[in-house]
mmCIF file of C-alpha atoms in Angstrom:
data_model
loop_
_atom_site.group_PDB
_atom_site.id
_atom_site.type_symbol
_atom_site.label_atom_id
_atom_site.label_comp_id
_atom_site.label_asym_id
_atom_site.label_seq_id
_atom_site.Cartn_x
_atom_site.Cartn_y
_atom_site.Cartn_z
ATOM 1 C CA MET A 3 -56.013 -72.472 102.230
ATOM 2 C CA ALA A 4 -53.660 -75.419 101.773
ATOM 3 C CA ARG A 5 -54.116 -78.380 104.005
ATOM 4 C CA GLU A 6 -51.490 -79.064 106.658
ATOM 5 C CA ILE A 7 -49.344 -82.146 105.999
ATOM 6 C CA VAL A 8 -50.019 -84.613 108.795
ATOM 7 C CA ASP A 9 -47.414 -87.041 110.137
ATOM 8 C CA LEU A 10 -48.314 -90.730 109.948
ATOM 9 C CA ASN A 11 -46.218 -93.330 111.779
ATOM 10 C CA ALA A 12 -45.561 -96.849 110.532
ATOM 11 C CA GLU A 13 -43.013 -99.655 110.825
ATOM 12 C CA VAL A 14 -41.274 -101.768 108.203
ATOM 13 C CA ARG A 15 -42.981 -105.149 107.789
ATOM 14 C CA THR A 16 -40.645 -108.062 107.126
ATOM 15 C CA GLY A 17 -41.910 -110.585 104.658
ATOM 16 C CA THR A 18 -44.809 -110.386 102.259
ATOM 17 C CA GLY A 19 -47.794 -112.542 101.456
ATOM 18 C CA LYS A 20 -50.731 -113.751 103.498
ATOM 19 C CA GLY A 21 -48.628 -115.391 106.221
ATOM 20 C CA ALA A 22 -46.731 -112.185 106.997
ATOM 21 C CA ALA A 23 -49.966 -110.171 106.904
ATOM 22 C CA ARG A 24 -51.642 -112.583 109.337
ATOM 23 C CA GLN A 25 -48.617 -112.369 111.643
ATOM 24 C CA ALA A 26 -48.846 -108.553 111.633
ATOM 25 C CA ARG A 27 -52.539 -108.754 112.564
ATOM 26 C CA ARG A 28 -51.773 -111.153 115.423
ATOM 27 C CA GLU A 29 -49.371 -108.491 116.752
ATOM 28 C CA GLY A 30 -52.170 -105.906 116.762
ATOM 29 C CA LYS A 31 -50.912 -104.273 113.556
ATOM 30 C CA VAL A 32 -52.551 -103.540 110.230
ATOM 31 C CA PRO A 33 -50.398 -104.567 107.245
ATOM 32 C CA GLY A 34 -49.957 -102.169 104.375
ATOM 33 C CA ILE A 35 -47.912 -101.331 101.311
ATOM 34 C CA VAL A 36 -46.287 -98.142 100.004
ATOM 35 C CA TYR A 37 -45.819 -98.023 96.226
ATOM 36 C CA GLY A 38 -45.206 -95.624 93.354
ATOM 37 C CA ASP A 39 -42.652 -93.003 92.353
ATOM 38 C CA GLY A 40 -40.634 -95.581 90.413
ATOM 39 C CA GLN A 41 -39.458 -97.324 93.577
ATOM 40 C CA GLU A 42 -39.906 -100.851 94.866
ATOM 41 C CA PRO A 43 -43.031 -101.336 96.999
ATOM 42 C CA THR A 44 -42.314 -101.182 100.740
ATOM 43 C CA PRO A 45 -44.328 -103.468 103.060
ATOM 44 C CA ILE A 46 -45.314 -101.649 106.252
ATOM 45 C CA LYS A 47 -47.465 -102.231 109.315
ATOM 46 C CA MET A 48 -49.320 -99.759 111.501
ATOM 47 C CA ASN A 49 -50.598 -99.974 115.050
ATOM 48 C CA TYR A 50 -54.251 -101.010 114.799
ATOM 49 C CA ASN A 51 -55.679 -98.547 117.343
ATOM 50 C CA TYR A 52 -53.535 -95.707 115.974
ATOM 51 C CA LEU A 53 -54.815 -96.314 112.427
ATOM 52 C CA LEU A 54 -58.406 -96.682 113.612
ATOM 53 C CA THR A 55 -58.165 -93.304 115.384
ATOM 54 C CA LYS A 56 -56.868 -91.676 112.192
ATOM 55 C CA LEU A 57 -59.647 -93.256 110.109
ATOM 56 C CA ARG A 58 -62.342 -92.063 112.509
ATOM 57 C CA GLN A 59 -61.059 -88.487 112.273
ATOM 58 C CA GLY A 60 -62.397 -88.489 108.707
ATOM 59 C CA ARG A 61 -61.036 -87.561 105.274
ATOM 60 C CA PHE A 62 -58.346 -90.238 105.464
ATOM 61 C CA LEU A 63 -58.421 -90.831 101.706
ATOM 62 C CA GLN A 64 -58.222 -87.081 101.044
ATOM 63 C CA THR A 65 -55.253 -86.255 103.242
ATOM 64 C CA LEU A 66 -51.633 -85.861 102.203
ATOM 65 C CA PHE A 67 -49.514 -87.591 104.861
ATOM 66 C CA ASN A 68 -45.857 -87.351 105.780
ATOM 67 C CA LEU A 69 -45.114 -91.054 106.322
ATOM 68 C CA LYS A 70 -42.499 -91.652 108.991
ATOM 69 C CA VAL A 71 -40.889 -95.102 109.044
ATOM 70 C CA GLU A 72 -37.899 -95.670 111.319
ATOM 71 C CA GLY A 73 -34.655 -95.999 109.389
ATOM 72 C CA GLN A 74 -36.107 -94.531 106.196
ATOM 73 C CA PRO A 75 -36.436 -90.977 104.877
ATOM 74 C CA ASP A 76 -39.864 -89.375 105.340
ATOM 75 C CA VAL A 77 -42.034 -89.589 102.240
ATOM 76 C CA HIS A 78 -45.267 -87.883 101.229
ATOM 77 C CA VAL A 79 -48.053 -90.371 100.582
ATOM 78 C CA ILE A 80 -51.756 -90.492 99.996
ATOM 79 C CA CYS A 81 -53.960 -93.445 100.933
ATOM 80 C CA ARG A 82 -55.432 -95.126 97.882
ATOM 81 C CA ALA A 83 -57.332 -97.977 99.567
ATOM 82 C CA VAL A 84 -58.408 -99.261 102.960
ATOM 83 C CA GLN A 85 -59.502 -102.898 102.907
ATOM 84 C CA ARG A 86 -61.970 -103.766 105.654
ATOM 85 C CA ASP A 87 -63.351 -106.861 107.282
ATOM 86 C CA VAL A 88 -66.693 -107.526 105.563
ATOM 87 C CA VAL A 89 -68.428 -108.334 108.853
ATOM 88 C CA LYS A 90 -66.839 -105.938 111.368
ATOM 89 C CA ASP A 91 -65.990 -103.132 108.890
ATOM 90 C CA LEU A 92 -62.581 -102.744 110.556
ATOM 91 C CA PRO A 93 -59.325 -102.138 108.633
ATOM 92 C CA THR A 94 -57.361 -105.207 107.497
ATOM 93 C CA HIS A 95 -54.932 -103.633 104.974
ATOM 94 C CA VAL A 96 -53.938 -100.161 103.728
ATOM 95 C CA ASP A 97 -52.367 -99.049 100.440
ATOM 96 C CA PHE A 98 -50.368 -95.821 100.187
ATOM 97 C CA MET A 99 -48.982 -94.139 97.071
ATOM 98 C CA ARG A 100 -45.806 -92.051 97.156
ATOM 99 C CA ILE A 101 -46.183 -88.629 95.581
ATOM 100 C CA HIS A 102 -44.168 -85.465 94.991
ATOM 101 C CA ASP A 103 -45.466 -82.028 95.894
ATOM 102 C CA GLU A 104 -45.847 -81.215 92.184
ATOM 103 C CA SER A 105 -47.794 -84.421 91.415
ATOM 104 C CA ARG A 106 -51.331 -83.971 90.095
ATOM 105 C CA ILE A 107 -53.817 -86.146 91.972
ATOM 106 C CA GLU A 108 -57.590 -86.560 92.096
ATOM 107 C CA LEU A 109 -59.237 -86.127 95.511
ATOM 108 C CA PHE A 110 -62.673 -85.470 96.960
ATOM 109 C CA ILE A 111 -62.621 -82.025 98.592
ATOM 110 C CA HIS A 112 -65.160 -80.920 101.212
ATOM 111 C CA VAL A 113 -67.636 -78.148 100.269
ATOM 112 C CA THR A 114 -68.237 -75.407 102.871
ATOM 113 C CA PHE A 115 -71.269 -73.096 102.614
ATOM 114 C CA VAL A 116 -70.990 -69.554 104.015
ATOM 115 C CA ASN A 117 -73.205 -66.452 104.457
ATOM 116 C CA HIS A 118 -76.447 -68.346 105.089
ATOM 117 C CA GLU A 119 -77.856 -65.178 106.722
ATOM 118 C CA ALA A 120 -77.291 -63.215 103.490
ATOM 119 C CA SER A 121 -79.485 -65.546 101.407
ATOM 120 C CA PRO A 122 -83.004 -64.139 100.773
ATOM 121 C CA GLY A 123 -84.205 -67.664 99.977
ATOM 122 C CA LEU A 124 -83.083 -69.080 103.313
ATOM 123 C CA LYS A 125 -84.520 -66.051 105.136
ATOM 124 C CA ARG A 126 -87.922 -66.849 103.579
ATOM 125 C CA GLY A 127 -87.743 -70.344 105.050
ATOM 126 C CA GLY A 128 -86.137 -72.075 102.092
ATOM 127 C CA THR A 129 -83.875 -75.076 102.624
ATOM 128 C CA LEU A 130 -80.312 -75.504 101.445
ATOM 129 C CA THR A 131 -80.301 -78.877 99.696
ATOM 130 C CA VAL A 132 -76.728 -80.109 99.311
ATOM 131 C CA VAL A 133 -76.360 -82.445 96.335
ATOM 132 C CA ARG A 134 -72.580 -82.842 96.628
ATOM 133 C CA PRO A 135 -71.034 -82.341 100.097
ATOM 134 C CA GLU A 136 -67.703 -83.222 98.467
ATOM 135 C CA VAL A 137 -66.422 -82.514 94.977
ATOM 136 C CA GLU A 138 -63.756 -84.510 93.169
ATOM 137 C CA LEU A 139 -60.993 -82.182 91.976
ATOM 138 C CA GLU A 140 -57.645 -82.630 90.306
ATOM 139 C CA VAL A 141 -55.162 -80.764 92.508
ATOM 140 C CA THR A 142 -51.447 -80.378 93.070
ATOM 141 C CA ALA A 143 -50.276 -82.664 95.897
ATOM 142 C CA GLY A 144 -48.266 -79.932 97.572
ATOM 143 C CA ASP A 145 -51.243 -77.570 97.626
ATOM 144 C CA ILE A 146 -54.308 -79.670 98.511
ATOM 145 C CA PRO A 147 -57.140 -77.315 99.521
ATOM 146 C CA ASP A 148 -58.799 -77.972 102.863
ATOM 147 C CA HIS A 149 -62.185 -77.164 101.316
ATOM 148 C CA ILE A 150 -63.916 -75.154 98.611
ATOM 149 C CA THR A 151 -66.310 -72.364 99.579
ATOM 150 C CA VAL A 152 -69.802 -71.670 98.259
ATOM 151 C CA ASP A 153 -71.065 -68.156 99.035
ATOM 152 C CA LEU A 154 -74.842 -68.125 99.561
ATOM 153 C CA THR A 155 -75.109 -64.311 99.460
ATOM 154 C CA GLY A 156 -78.103 -63.264 97.359
ATOM 155 C CA LYS A 157 -79.280 -66.824 96.679
ATOM 156 C CA LYS A 158 -83.065 -67.018 96.285
ATOM 157 C CA ILE A 159 -85.581 -69.864 96.418
ATOM 158 C CA GLY A 160 -85.193 -71.917 93.276
ATOM 159 C CA ASP A 161 -81.552 -70.920 92.708
ATOM 160 C CA VAL A 162 -79.239 -73.747 91.710
ATOM 161 C CA ILE A 163 -75.489 -73.633 92.449
ATOM 162 C CA HIS A 164 -73.248 -75.306 89.856
ATOM 163 C CA ILE A 165 -69.531 -76.033 90.011
ATOM 164 C CA ASP A 166 -68.875 -73.210 87.535
ATOM 165 C CA ASP A 167 -70.378 -70.779 90.079
ATOM 166 C CA VAL A 168 -67.645 -71.622 92.603
ATOM 167 C CA GLN A 169 -64.239 -69.946 92.788
ATOM 168 C CA LEU A 170 -61.851 -72.913 92.875
ATOM 169 C CA PRO A 171 -58.378 -72.686 94.442
ATOM 170 C CA ALA A 172 -55.530 -71.943 92.037
ATOM 171 C CA GLY A 173 -54.442 -75.049 90.151
ATOM 172 C CA ALA A 174 -57.564 -77.048 91.026
ATOM 173 C CA LYS A 175 -60.044 -78.249 88.407
ATOM 174 C CA PRO A 176 -63.050 -80.591 88.484
ATOM 175 C CA THR A 177 -62.533 -84.150 87.258
ATOM 176 C CA ILE A 178 -65.981 -84.036 85.598
ATOM 177 C CA ALA A 179 -66.174 -81.880 82.463
ATOM 178 C CA ARG A 180 -69.860 -80.922 82.753
ATOM 179 C CA ASN A 181 -71.214 -78.072 84.886
ATOM 180 C CA PHE A 182 -72.706 -80.282 87.617
ATOM 181 C CA VAL A 183 -74.994 -79.185 90.482
ATOM 182 C CA ILE A 184 -73.564 -78.771 94.002
ATOM 183 C CA ALA A 185 -76.653 -77.477 95.841
ATOM 184 C CA ASN A 186 -79.931 -75.611 95.482
ATOM 185 C CA ILE A 187 -82.280 -73.498 97.567
ATOM 186 C CA ALA A 188 -85.545 -75.431 97.843
ATOM 187 C CA ALA A 189 -88.879 -73.832 98.712
ATOM 188 C CA PRO A 190 -90.331 -74.575 102.162
ATOM 189 C CA SER A 191 -93.067 -77.236 102.033
ATOM 190 C CA GLY A 192 -95.774 -74.683 102.983
ATOM 191 C CA LEU A 193 -94.847 -72.464 100.076
ATOM 192 C CA VAL A 194 -94.795 -75.405 97.671
ATOM 193 C CA SER A 195 -98.319 -76.442 98.798
ATOM 194 C CA GLU A 196 -99.540 -72.858 98.463
ATOM 195 C CA GLU A 197 -98.155 -72.488 94.940
ATOM 196 C CA HIS A 198 -99.554 -75.888 93.962
ATOM 197 C CA ALA A 199 -103.011 -74.858 95.209
ATOM 198 C CA GLU A 200 -102.812 -71.612 93.223
ATOM 199 C CA ALA A 201 -101.867 -73.550 90.098
ATOM 200 C CA GLU A 202 -104.804 -75.947 90.618
ATOM 201 C CA ALA A 203 -107.176 -72.991 90.979
#
């Protein structure tokens, strides 16, 4: 399932440098820059509260946006950095990169686990231990998956789920070459104690 392209509103920022950035902040705006695609960088500014709302919705750095700036054609961008105040942890600058739908980009994609009730290990009281709630994938910008799905059907206590066990969306591939662990089904503490006691005996 491809992720919906979300509109993001911004304004052109006149001037560059620290003075112009400070002026934008005094106006209740967050300065930013849009770069890439062989074009000149475009200074922008965004309403502070509007940006903060978007950031708090989550996955800001994993979302393909349709950037709308008055007087300019819409452009697809992805956020590459959010600079924050070291004390207040609030945004002070944002960097966006222009991309085409066919561009290959690396993003962290959320992992969704399904069919918990069909896992014998979980039914016995085992615990799903998630090692990677997100996985970095190389994907096509025009077809960014909303998530990848791990099916827990048949998973028993002690089973380990690797990236190679997961059906990835078409065109997506992990950025890490090795077959890394995503999650495992851990034994309940009572069972671990019981088995340990048996081993001691």
